[in-house]
Short mmCIF file of C-alpha atoms in Angstrom, two decimals:
data_model
loop_
_atom_site.label_atom_id
_atom_site.label_comp_id
_atom_site.label_asym_id
_atom_site.label_seq_id
_atom_site.Cartn_x
_atom_site.Cartn_y
_atom_site.Cartn_z
CA MET A 1030 77.49 1.68 15.86
CA GLU A 1031 77.83 2.55 12.26
CA ARG A 1032 75.19 5.22 10.97
CA TYR A 1033 73.84 5.38 7.48
CA TRP A 1034 72.40 8.49 5.51
CA ASN A 1035 69.70 5.95 4.22
CA GLU A 1036 69.57 2.24 6.23
CA GLU A 1037 67.25 1.16 3.02
CA ILE A 1038 69.28 0.99 0.53
CA GLU A 1039 73.23 1.37 2.06
CA THR A 1040 71.63 -2.62 3.24
CA MET A 1041 70.04 -3.56 0.47
CA SER A 1042 70.11 -7.22 -0.74
CA ARG A 1043 71.92 -8.22 -3.76
CA GLU A 1044 68.62 -9.52 -5.19
CA ASP A 1045 66.52 -6.33 -4.47
CA MET A 1046 69.40 -4.04 -5.35
CA LYS A 1047 69.80 -6.17 -9.17
CA LYS A 1048 65.93 -5.42 -9.09
CA LEU A 1049 66.54 -1.40 -8.61
CA GLN A 1050 68.83 -1.19 -11.31
CA ASP A 1051 67.42 -3.69 -13.44
CA GLU A 1052 64.41 -1.17 -13.51
CA ARG A 1053 66.64 1.91 -13.74
CA LEU A 1054 68.75 1.06 -16.38
CA VAL A 1055 66.20 -0.41 -19.09
CA LYS A 1056 64.53 3.29 -18.38
CA GLN A 1057 67.58 5.15 -18.64
CA VAL A 1058 68.19 3.58 -21.63
CA LYS A 1059 64.87 4.72 -23.11
CA HIS A 1060 65.72 8.44 -21.89
CA VAL A 1061 69.30 8.81 -23.89
CA TYR A 1062 67.84 6.91 -26.91
CA GLU A 1063 64.80 9.40 -27.39
CA ASN A 1064 66.74 12.57 -26.06
CA VAL A 1065 70.27 12.31 -27.05
CA PRO A 1066 70.97 12.00 -31.01
CA TYR A 1067 75.09 11.55 -30.28
CA TYR A 1068 74.33 8.29 -28.02
CA ARG A 1069 71.53 7.13 -30.58
CA ASN A 1070 73.67 7.31 -33.16
CA LEU A 1071 76.68 5.24 -31.20
CA MET A 1072 73.47 2.98 -30.57
CA ASP A 1073 72.31 2.35 -34.15
CA GLU A 1074 76.21 1.79 -34.65
CA LYS A 1075 76.16 -1.07 -32.62
CA GLY A 1076 72.87 -2.19 -33.79
CA VAL A 1077 71.61 -1.86 -30.41
CA LYS A 1078 68.03 -0.62 -29.84
CA PRO A 1079 66.57 0.34 -26.25
CA GLU A 1080 64.59 -3.05 -26.53
CA ASP A 1081 67.68 -5.09 -26.56
CA ILE A 1082 68.65 -4.20 -22.48
CA LYS A 1083 66.04 -5.51 -20.50
CA SER A 1084 68.40 -5.83 -17.58
CA THR A 1085 72.45 -5.25 -16.13
CA GLU A 1086 73.21 -8.72 -17.57
CA ASP A 1087 72.67 -6.45 -21.44
CA LEU A 1088 74.85 -3.82 -20.32
CA HIS A 1089 77.72 -4.91 -22.14
CA LYS A 1090 75.97 -4.56 -25.53
CA LEU A 1091 76.11 -0.68 -24.93
CA PRO A 1092 78.47 1.15 -26.72
CA PHE A 1093 81.24 2.97 -24.42
CA LEU A 1094 80.99 6.93 -23.83
CA THR A 1095 84.67 8.25 -23.25
CA LYS A 1096 86.08 12.05 -22.29
CA ALA A 1097 86.43 12.12 -26.38
CA ASP A 1098 82.91 12.15 -27.32
CA LEU A 1099 81.88 14.81 -24.34
CA ARG A 1100 84.65 17.02 -25.66
CA ASP A 1101 83.58 16.36 -29.33
CA ALA A 1102 79.90 16.72 -28.52
CA TYR A 1103 80.48 20.12 -26.07
CA PRO A 1104 78.43 21.92 -24.59
CA TYR A 1105 74.79 20.65 -25.35
CA GLY A 1106 75.42 17.47 -27.76
CA LEU A 1107 74.99 15.10 -24.45
CA LEU A 1108 71.98 16.99 -22.93
CA ALA A 1109 68.97 15.01 -22.20
CA LYS A 1110 66.93 17.39 -20.80
CA PRO A 1111 65.41 20.41 -22.01
CA LEU A 1112 67.87 23.60 -21.22
CA SER A 1113 64.53 25.04 -19.14
CA GLU A 1114 64.98 22.07 -16.91
CA CYS A 1115 67.99 22.77 -15.93
CA VAL A 1116 69.16 24.94 -13.30
CA ARG A 1117 73.23 24.21 -12.63
CA ILE A 1118 75.66 23.20 -14.77
CA GLN A 1119 79.49 22.16 -13.38
CA SER A 1120 82.18 20.99 -14.89
CA THR A 1121 85.88 19.99 -14.84
CA SER A 1122 89.25 22.01 -14.98
CA GLY A 1123 89.99 21.38 -18.57
CA THR A 1124 93.75 20.76 -18.61
CA THR A 1125 93.49 19.32 -21.81
CA GLY A 1126 91.29 20.29 -24.36
CA ARG A 1127 87.96 21.40 -24.49
CA ARG A 1128 86.06 21.85 -20.80
CA VAL A 1129 83.35 19.05 -19.88
CA VAL A 1130 80.32 20.98 -19.17
CA ALA A 1131 78.00 18.37 -16.76
CA PHE A 1132 74.12 19.63 -16.64
CA TYR A 1133 71.57 18.76 -13.79
CA THR A 1134 67.93 19.68 -13.16
CA GLN A 1135 66.97 20.27 -9.73
CA ASN A 1136 66.49 16.54 -8.99
CA ASP A 1137 69.87 15.51 -10.27
CA ILE A 1138 71.70 18.12 -7.94
CA ASP A 1139 68.85 16.48 -5.17
CA LEU A 1140 70.35 12.76 -5.78
CA TRP A 1141 74.06 14.05 -5.74
CA GLU A 1142 73.95 15.64 -2.61
CA ASP A 1143 71.50 12.93 -1.51
CA CYS A 1144 75.30 10.87 -2.09
CA CYS A 1145 77.48 12.92 -0.46
CA ALA A 1146 75.18 13.50 2.44
CA ARG A 1147 75.82 8.87 2.69
CA ALA A 1148 79.83 9.88 2.72
CA ILE A 1149 79.75 12.43 5.79
CA THR A 1150 77.42 10.00 7.83
CA ALA A 1151 79.48 7.27 7.12
CA ALA A 1152 82.60 9.54 8.41
CA GLY A 1153 80.46 9.99 11.72
CA GLY A 1154 78.83 13.15 10.37
CA THR A 1155 75.58 14.27 12.45
CA ASN A 1156 73.58 17.59 12.34
CA GLU A 1157 75.91 18.02 15.70
CA ASP A 1158 78.91 18.25 13.47
CA VAL A 1159 80.70 21.57 12.02
CA CYS A 1160 81.83 20.96 8.63
CA GLN A 1161 84.74 22.85 7.07
CA VAL A 1162 84.44 22.31 3.54
CA CYS A 1163 87.57 23.76 1.70
CA TYR A 1164 87.61 22.03 -1.80
CA GLY A 1165 86.81 24.14 -4.41
CA TYR A 1166 83.72 25.94 -5.44
CA GLY A 1167 82.21 27.54 -8.48
CA LEU A 1168 82.83 25.08 -11.30
CA PHE A 1169 84.65 22.58 -9.77
CA THR A 1170 82.12 19.86 -7.93
CA GLY A 1171 84.02 19.61 -4.85
CA GLY A 1172 82.55 22.31 -2.99
CA PRO A 1173 79.14 22.69 -4.45
CA GLY A 1174 78.79 18.62 -3.79
CA LEU A 1175 79.74 18.36 0.16
CA ASN A 1176 78.47 21.88 0.63
CA GLY A 1177 74.88 20.26 -0.09
CA GLY A 1178 75.68 16.87 1.85
CA SER A 1179 76.70 18.88 4.51
CA HIS A 1180 73.53 20.93 4.61
CA LYS A 1181 71.43 17.72 4.19
CA VAL A 1182 73.20 15.87 7.33
CA GLY A 1183 72.23 19.57 9.61
CA CYS A 1184 76.07 20.37 9.86
CA LEU A 1185 76.81 23.84 10.14
CA THR A 1186 78.44 24.43 7.40
CA LEU A 1187 81.24 26.55 6.92
CA PRO A 1188 82.07 27.15 2.68
CA MET A 1189 85.46 28.26 3.17
CA SER A 1190 86.52 26.94 -0.50
CA SER A 1191 90.22 26.90 -0.73
CA GLY A 1192 93.16 28.91 0.06
CA ASN A 1193 93.79 31.57 2.94
CA THR A 1194 95.30 29.02 4.81
CA GLU A 1195 96.01 30.86 8.10
CA ARG A 1196 92.28 31.74 7.86
CA GLN A 1197 91.37 28.14 7.79
CA ILE A 1198 92.87 27.48 10.77
CA GLN A 1199 91.23 30.52 12.45
CA PHE A 1200 88.43 29.32 11.80
CA MET A 1201 88.91 26.13 12.59
CA ILE A 1202 90.02 26.39 15.98
CA ASP A 1203 87.66 29.30 16.78
CA LEU A 1204 84.22 27.74 15.28
CA GLN A 1205 85.63 24.02 16.52
CA SER A 1206 85.00 22.16 13.08
CA THR A 1207 85.28 18.63 13.50
CA ILE A 1208 84.95 17.51 9.94
CA LEU A 1209 87.33 18.76 7.41
CA CYS A 1210 86.40 18.30 3.37
CA CYS A 1211 89.60 19.06 0.96
CA THR A 1212 92.05 17.12 -1.03
CA PRO A 1213 94.51 15.17 0.11
CA SER A 1214 97.33 17.46 -0.55
CA TYR A 1215 95.53 20.46 0.70
CA ALA A 1216 95.02 18.55 4.09
CA ALA A 1217 98.77 17.99 4.12
CA TYR A 1218 99.41 21.74 3.61
CA ILE A 1219 96.93 22.90 6.64
CA GLY A 1220 98.58 19.98 8.86
CA GLU A 1221 101.90 21.15 8.25
CA THR A 1222 100.50 25.44 8.47
CA LEU A 1223 98.93 24.20 11.97
CA HIS A 1224 102.21 23.14 13.40
CA ASP A 1225 104.16 26.17 11.79
CA MET A 1226 101.70 28.88 13.16
CA GLY A 1227 102.73 26.65 16.73
CA TYR A 1228 99.23 24.87 17.39
CA THR A 1229 99.19 20.94 18.14
CA THR A 1230 96.30 18.77 17.37
CA ASP A 1231 95.16 19.90 20.79
CA ASP A 1232 94.06 23.25 19.73
CA ILE A 1233 91.34 21.70 17.37
CA LYS A 1234 88.28 19.66 17.29
CA LEU A 1235 88.39 18.06 14.24
CA LYS A 1236 87.39 14.19 13.83
CA ALA A 1237 87.48 13.23 10.49
CA GLY A 1238 88.24 14.24 6.95
CA ILE A 1239 87.17 13.75 3.81
CA PHE A 1240 89.38 13.42 1.22
CA GLY A 1241 89.39 13.23 -2.50
CA ALA A 1242 89.75 14.71 -6.01
CA GLU A 1243 93.27 13.28 -6.69
CA PRO A 1244 95.21 10.26 -5.85
CA TRP A 1245 96.50 9.67 -2.70
CA THR A 1246 98.17 6.42 -1.24
CA GLU A 1247 98.36 4.92 2.14
CA GLU A 1248 100.97 5.90 3.82
CA MET A 1249 99.84 9.85 3.06
CA ARG A 1250 96.41 8.96 4.70
CA ARG A 1251 97.93 8.17 7.64
CA SER A 1252 100.81 10.99 7.52
CA ILE A 1253 97.43 13.46 7.12
CA GLU A 1254 95.52 11.05 10.20
CA LYS A 1255 98.78 12.15 12.55
CA SER A 1256 99.24 15.33 11.36
CA LEU A 1257 95.40 17.07 12.16
CA GLY A 1258 95.21 13.91 14.83
CA ILE A 1259 91.97 12.85 12.72
CA LYS A 1260 90.24 9.65 10.53
CA ALA A 1261 90.87 10.53 7.30
CA TYR A 1262 87.99 9.36 4.65
CA ASP A 1263 88.62 9.04 0.62
CA ILE A 1264 85.23 9.83 -1.75
CA TYR A 1265 85.72 9.82 -4.84
CA GLY A 1266 83.68 11.40 -8.18
CA LEU A 1267 83.91 12.68 -11.54
CA THR A 1268 81.95 15.90 -12.82
CA GLU A 1269 80.79 13.68 -15.71
CA THR A 1270 79.02 11.42 -13.70
CA SER A 1271 78.08 13.96 -10.76
CA GLY A 1272 80.57 15.37 -8.54
CA PRO A 1273 82.00 13.62 -5.54
CA GLY A 1274 79.30 10.67 -3.72
CA VAL A 1275 79.73 8.55 -6.30
CA SER A 1276 81.51 6.70 -3.64
CA PHE A 1277 82.77 6.72 -0.21
CA GLU A 1278 84.79 5.06 2.32
CA CYS A 1279 83.34 3.78 6.12
CA SER A 1280 84.81 3.21 8.90
CA GLU A 1281 86.54 -0.05 7.95
CA GLN A 1282 88.64 1.85 5.32
CA THR A 1283 89.07 -1.00 2.99
CA GLY A 1284 88.08 0.43 -0.28
CA MET A 1285 84.40 2.92 -1.25
CA HIS A 1286 81.33 2.18 -1.37
CA ILE A 1287 79.81 2.95 -4.84
CA ASN A 1288 76.03 4.07 -4.91
CA GLU A 1289 75.02 1.32 -6.82
CA ASP A 1290 71.11 2.51 -6.78
CA HIS A 1291 72.84 5.47 -8.80
CA PHE A 1292 75.88 4.28 -10.41
CA ILE A 1293 76.41 1.13 -11.80
CA PRO A 1294 80.01 0.25 -12.12
CA GLU A 1295 81.98 -2.31 -14.50
CA ILE A 1296 85.77 -2.94 -14.79
CA ILE A 1297 86.83 -3.69 -18.06
CA ASN A 1298 90.18 -4.72 -19.96
CA PRO A 1299 91.11 -1.10 -21.29
CA GLU A 1300 92.84 -2.44 -24.12
CA THR A 1301 89.70 -4.70 -26.08
CA GLY A 1302 87.16 -3.25 -23.53
CA GLU A 1303 86.09 -6.66 -22.47
CA VAL A 1304 84.63 -7.13 -19.38
CA LEU A 1305 86.18 -7.98 -16.29
CA PRO A 1306 84.89 -10.41 -13.39
CA ASP A 1307 85.66 -8.69 -9.83
CA GLY A 1308 88.58 -8.92 -8.05
CA GLU A 1309 90.47 -8.41 -11.24
CA THR A 1310 92.50 -4.93 -11.82
CA GLY A 1311 91.15 -2.82 -14.91
CA GLU A 1312 89.30 0.01 -15.84
CA LEU A 1313 86.33 1.25 -14.22
CA VAL A 1314 83.11 2.68 -16.28
CA PHE A 1315 80.12 4.03 -14.72
CA THR A 1316 76.19 3.74 -16.03
CA SER A 1317 74.54 6.52 -14.02
CA ILE A 1318 70.67 5.27 -14.07
CA THR A 1319 69.64 7.97 -12.12
CA LYS A 1320 71.20 11.40 -14.25
CA GLU A 1321 67.73 12.85 -15.95
CA ALA A 1322 69.97 15.78 -17.63
CA PHE A 1323 73.83 14.17 -18.11
CA PRO A 1324 72.74 10.41 -18.07
CA LEU A 1325 76.62 8.99 -19.65
CA LEU A 1326 75.97 5.08 -19.83
CA ARG A 1327 79.17 3.18 -19.92
CA TYR A 1328 81.40 5.92 -18.97
CA ARG A 1329 85.07 5.15 -19.17
CA THR A 1330 86.43 6.49 -16.24
CA ARG A 1331 90.59 6.04 -16.93
CA ASP A 1332 90.84 4.72 -13.20
CA LEU A 1333 92.51 1.84 -12.26
CA CYS A 1334 90.76 0.09 -9.58
CA VAL A 1335 89.53 -3.42 -8.41
CA LEU A 1336 85.69 -4.46 -7.59
CA THR A 1337 84.56 -6.58 -4.54
CA ARG A 1338 81.66 -7.87 -2.83
CA LYS A 1339 83.57 -9.06 0.25
CA LYS A 1340 81.32 -8.24 3.63
CA CYS A 1341 81.99 -5.24 4.97
CA SER A 1342 81.53 -4.70 8.88
CA CYS A 1343 79.97 -1.72 8.42
CA GLY A 1344 77.29 -3.48 7.65
CA ARG A 1345 76.89 -1.80 4.64
CA THR A 1346 75.84 -4.05 1.12
CA LEU A 1347 76.85 -2.04 -1.86
CA ILE A 1348 80.06 -2.81 -3.87
CA LYS A 1349 83.27 -1.50 -3.15
CA MET A 1350 85.86 -0.35 -5.42
CA SER A 1351 89.35 0.20 -4.29
CA LYS A 1352 91.37 3.38 -4.43
CA PRO A 1353 92.10 4.19 -7.65
CA MET A 1354 96.16 2.63 -8.31
CA GLY A 1355 96.25 5.00 -11.55
CA ARG A 1356 95.13 6.07 -14.49
CA SER A 1357 95.19 4.01 -18.02
CA ASP A 1358 95.57 7.14 -19.27
CA ASP A 1359 97.93 9.35 -16.98
CA MET A 1360 100.35 5.82 -16.49
CA LEU A 1361 103.85 7.39 -17.47
CA ILE A 1362 105.80 4.96 -19.63
CA ILE A 1363 109.59 5.32 -19.00
CA ARG A 1364 111.91 3.46 -20.83
CA GLY A 1365 109.21 0.90 -21.62
CA VAL A 1366 108.29 0.56 -17.81
CA ASN A 1367 105.09 1.35 -16.28
CA VAL A 1368 105.25 4.46 -13.89
CA PHE A 1369 102.27 5.09 -11.55
CA PRO A 1370 103.22 8.47 -9.60
CA SER A 1371 101.16 6.66 -6.16
CA GLN A 1372 104.48 4.34 -6.76
CA ILE A 1373 106.84 6.98 -6.19
CA GLU A 1374 105.15 8.47 -3.17
CA THR A 1375 104.74 4.96 -1.75
CA VAL A 1376 108.36 5.01 -1.38
CA LEU A 1377 109.26 8.85 -0.43
CA ILE A 1378 106.39 8.22 2.86
CA GLU A 1379 108.44 4.89 3.41
CA GLN A 1380 111.69 6.44 3.63
CA GLY A 1381 110.21 9.40 6.04
CA TYR A 1382 110.17 11.98 3.20
CA THR A 1383 107.06 14.41 2.82
CA PRO A 1384 104.53 13.96 -0.08
CA ASN A 1385 105.45 17.35 -1.27
CA TYR A 1386 107.25 16.24 -5.07
CA LEU A 1387 107.32 16.69 -8.21
CA ILE A 1388 108.45 13.94 -11.50
CA GLU A 1389 109.57 15.47 -14.24
CA VAL A 1390 110.07 13.45 -17.39
CA ASP A 1391 111.81 14.61 -20.13
CA ARG A 1392 113.76 12.85 -23.75
CA VAL A 1393 117.32 13.36 -24.37
CA ASN A 1394 119.27 11.76 -27.31
CA ASN A 1395 116.23 9.31 -27.30
CA THR A 1396 115.99 8.36 -24.00
CA ASP A 1397 113.85 8.86 -21.27
CA THR A 1398 115.20 11.19 -18.58
CA LEU A 1399 113.10 11.03 -14.76
CA ASP A 1400 114.08 13.16 -12.25
CA ILE A 1401 112.09 13.48 -8.80
CA SER A 1402 112.65 16.43 -6.76
CA VAL A 1403 111.92 15.94 -3.06
CA GLU A 1404 111.13 17.83 -0.03
CA MET A 1405 113.34 17.73 2.80
CA ASN A 1406 111.92 18.35 6.34
CA LEU A 1407 114.30 20.48 9.05
CA GLU A 1408 115.65 16.98 10.82
CA GLN A 1409 117.07 16.01 7.03
CA VAL A 1410 118.53 18.99 6.04
CA SER A 1411 121.38 18.02 8.36
CA GLY A 1412 124.28 15.63 6.78
CA ASP A 1413 125.35 14.50 3.58
CA VAL A 1414 122.13 15.28 0.94
CA LYS A 1415 124.60 13.56 -1.54
CA ASP A 1416 123.93 10.22 0.51
CA LYS A 1417 120.47 10.75 0.71
CA GLU A 1418 119.79 11.13 -2.59
CA LYS A 1419 121.26 8.27 -3.96
CA SER A 1420 119.80 5.69 -1.00
CA LEU A 1421 116.46 7.04 -1.78
CA ALA A 1422 117.13 6.52 -6.11
CA VAL A 1423 118.26 3.36 -4.90
CA ALA A 1424 114.97 2.74 -3.21
CA ILE A 1425 112.60 4.07 -6.05
CA LYS A 1426 114.67 1.82 -8.47
CA THR A 1427 113.68 -1.19 -6.88
CA MET A 1428 110.04 -0.27 -7.14
CA LEU A 1429 110.24 0.23 -10.49
CA GLY A 1430 112.68 -1.34 -12.60
CA ILE A 1431 114.33 2.11 -13.36
CA SER A 1432 117.10 4.76 -11.95
CA PRO A 1433 115.56 7.68 -11.51
CA LYS A 1434 117.65 11.15 -10.49
CA VAL A 1435 116.57 12.05 -6.90
CA HIS A 1436 117.06 16.20 -5.65
CA LEU A 1437 116.83 16.86 -2.67
CA VAL A 1438 115.42 20.23 -2.23
CA ALA A 1439 115.07 22.92 1.20
CA PRO A 1440 111.50 22.50 3.00
CA LYS A 1441 108.42 24.66 1.46
CA SER A 1442 110.28 25.20 -2.32
CA ILE A 1443 108.10 22.72 -4.38
CA THR A 1444 105.10 25.07 -4.66
CA ARG A 1445 101.97 24.09 -2.62
CA SER A 1446 98.60 23.53 -3.97
CA GLU A 1447 95.31 24.46 -2.41
CA GLY A 1448 93.39 22.18 -5.26
CA LYS A 1449 94.36 19.55 -7.29
CA ALA A 1450 98.72 18.79 -6.63
CA VAL A 1451 100.53 19.17 -9.81
CA ARG A 1452 103.13 16.36 -9.61
CA VAL A 1453 104.50 15.23 -12.81
CA ILE A 1454 105.25 17.62 -15.64
CA ASP A 1455 105.99 15.64 -19.27
CA ARG A 1456 107.81 17.20 -21.15
CA ARG A 1457 108.10 14.44 -23.89
CA LYS A 1458 105.41 15.84 -25.04
CA LEU A 1459 106.35 19.14 -26.21
CA HIS A 1460 109.19 17.50 -28.64
CA ASP A 1461 106.98 14.76 -30.58
#
């Protein structure tokens, strides 16, 4: 039987949810307009006043916020509460440009942890469970979010953070962890290390994993489920909107339910900004309607996905988003073709290779080059490697429409990630 953390909200009728969203949106727009000069200026430029927003139907009238806005307003420009009412910051990894710093009141943290508790409960978590959190702690939202959600559910919480994988496995065995929370690439690495240490799935008690913070394919899901003997659930979130728990997967595993009482989703055409109907692929945009300290209205996530209201077997009525299919900003355009790393990963796993790979893009004599290094497993090392490389290159060309150079490399020769995996190195930017 499906369990809910907050049954009233998670199974609420569309009419009641719409009413709740309308009330919260009207209140939030007023709060932001009065307390955030940066966003007030954007609204004024667009000729929109708070009284123009009477319901979610009026959402399209509001201006978008982008990551560039968050960097421009760094550190305090989007703060909507006095610092004396803020109790914490979290921050993005800041791999490009300035970091994004998000602020939280105590109420913001309570609501965020509540969203994470919904995700853990949807994965079968109860106060009988041992939840091992191997997301990074500190400024990264993964560790603190799932840690708080695990506490709310009443699980025995192991705040492991990432790294020291042999110790992770020792604790997993000794304390009989039942739920694992980490990035999918780290889950794959834990599974690999578990077997390298001579253990099997019979030696651990894991039943579920809650994996997010980076893109992963269905093929990778099945591979992790097999290596750890679990059901693997997806979770989604952004530091900008709070962290993990914006949406979460249920037992049906056909997309993630968005916590619509806190976040209103839209899908837009990334080129024109036009709002698209449910079922169309486009860029995901979120409006936070309960966040106090750092409330973002119409924040462009750059994630490409689809929204659906198709009835779900779990009984939840919350709208679902598909697994992000890539990003409108990290999509690679190689020789004029749109390429997403997830497409390459799908081919690799279908062909029996591990999801440990590195994509390197460069420009030689004004022509883009695509080199893909792929790790072999022990069984694949024997035989004619050149033939295998050719065969894999053909399969990738069939998927992408362009020819790559494929390099099969020795097992464990590609650096492992204990956080977000680095899958792509684009050297063309260095030459522009």
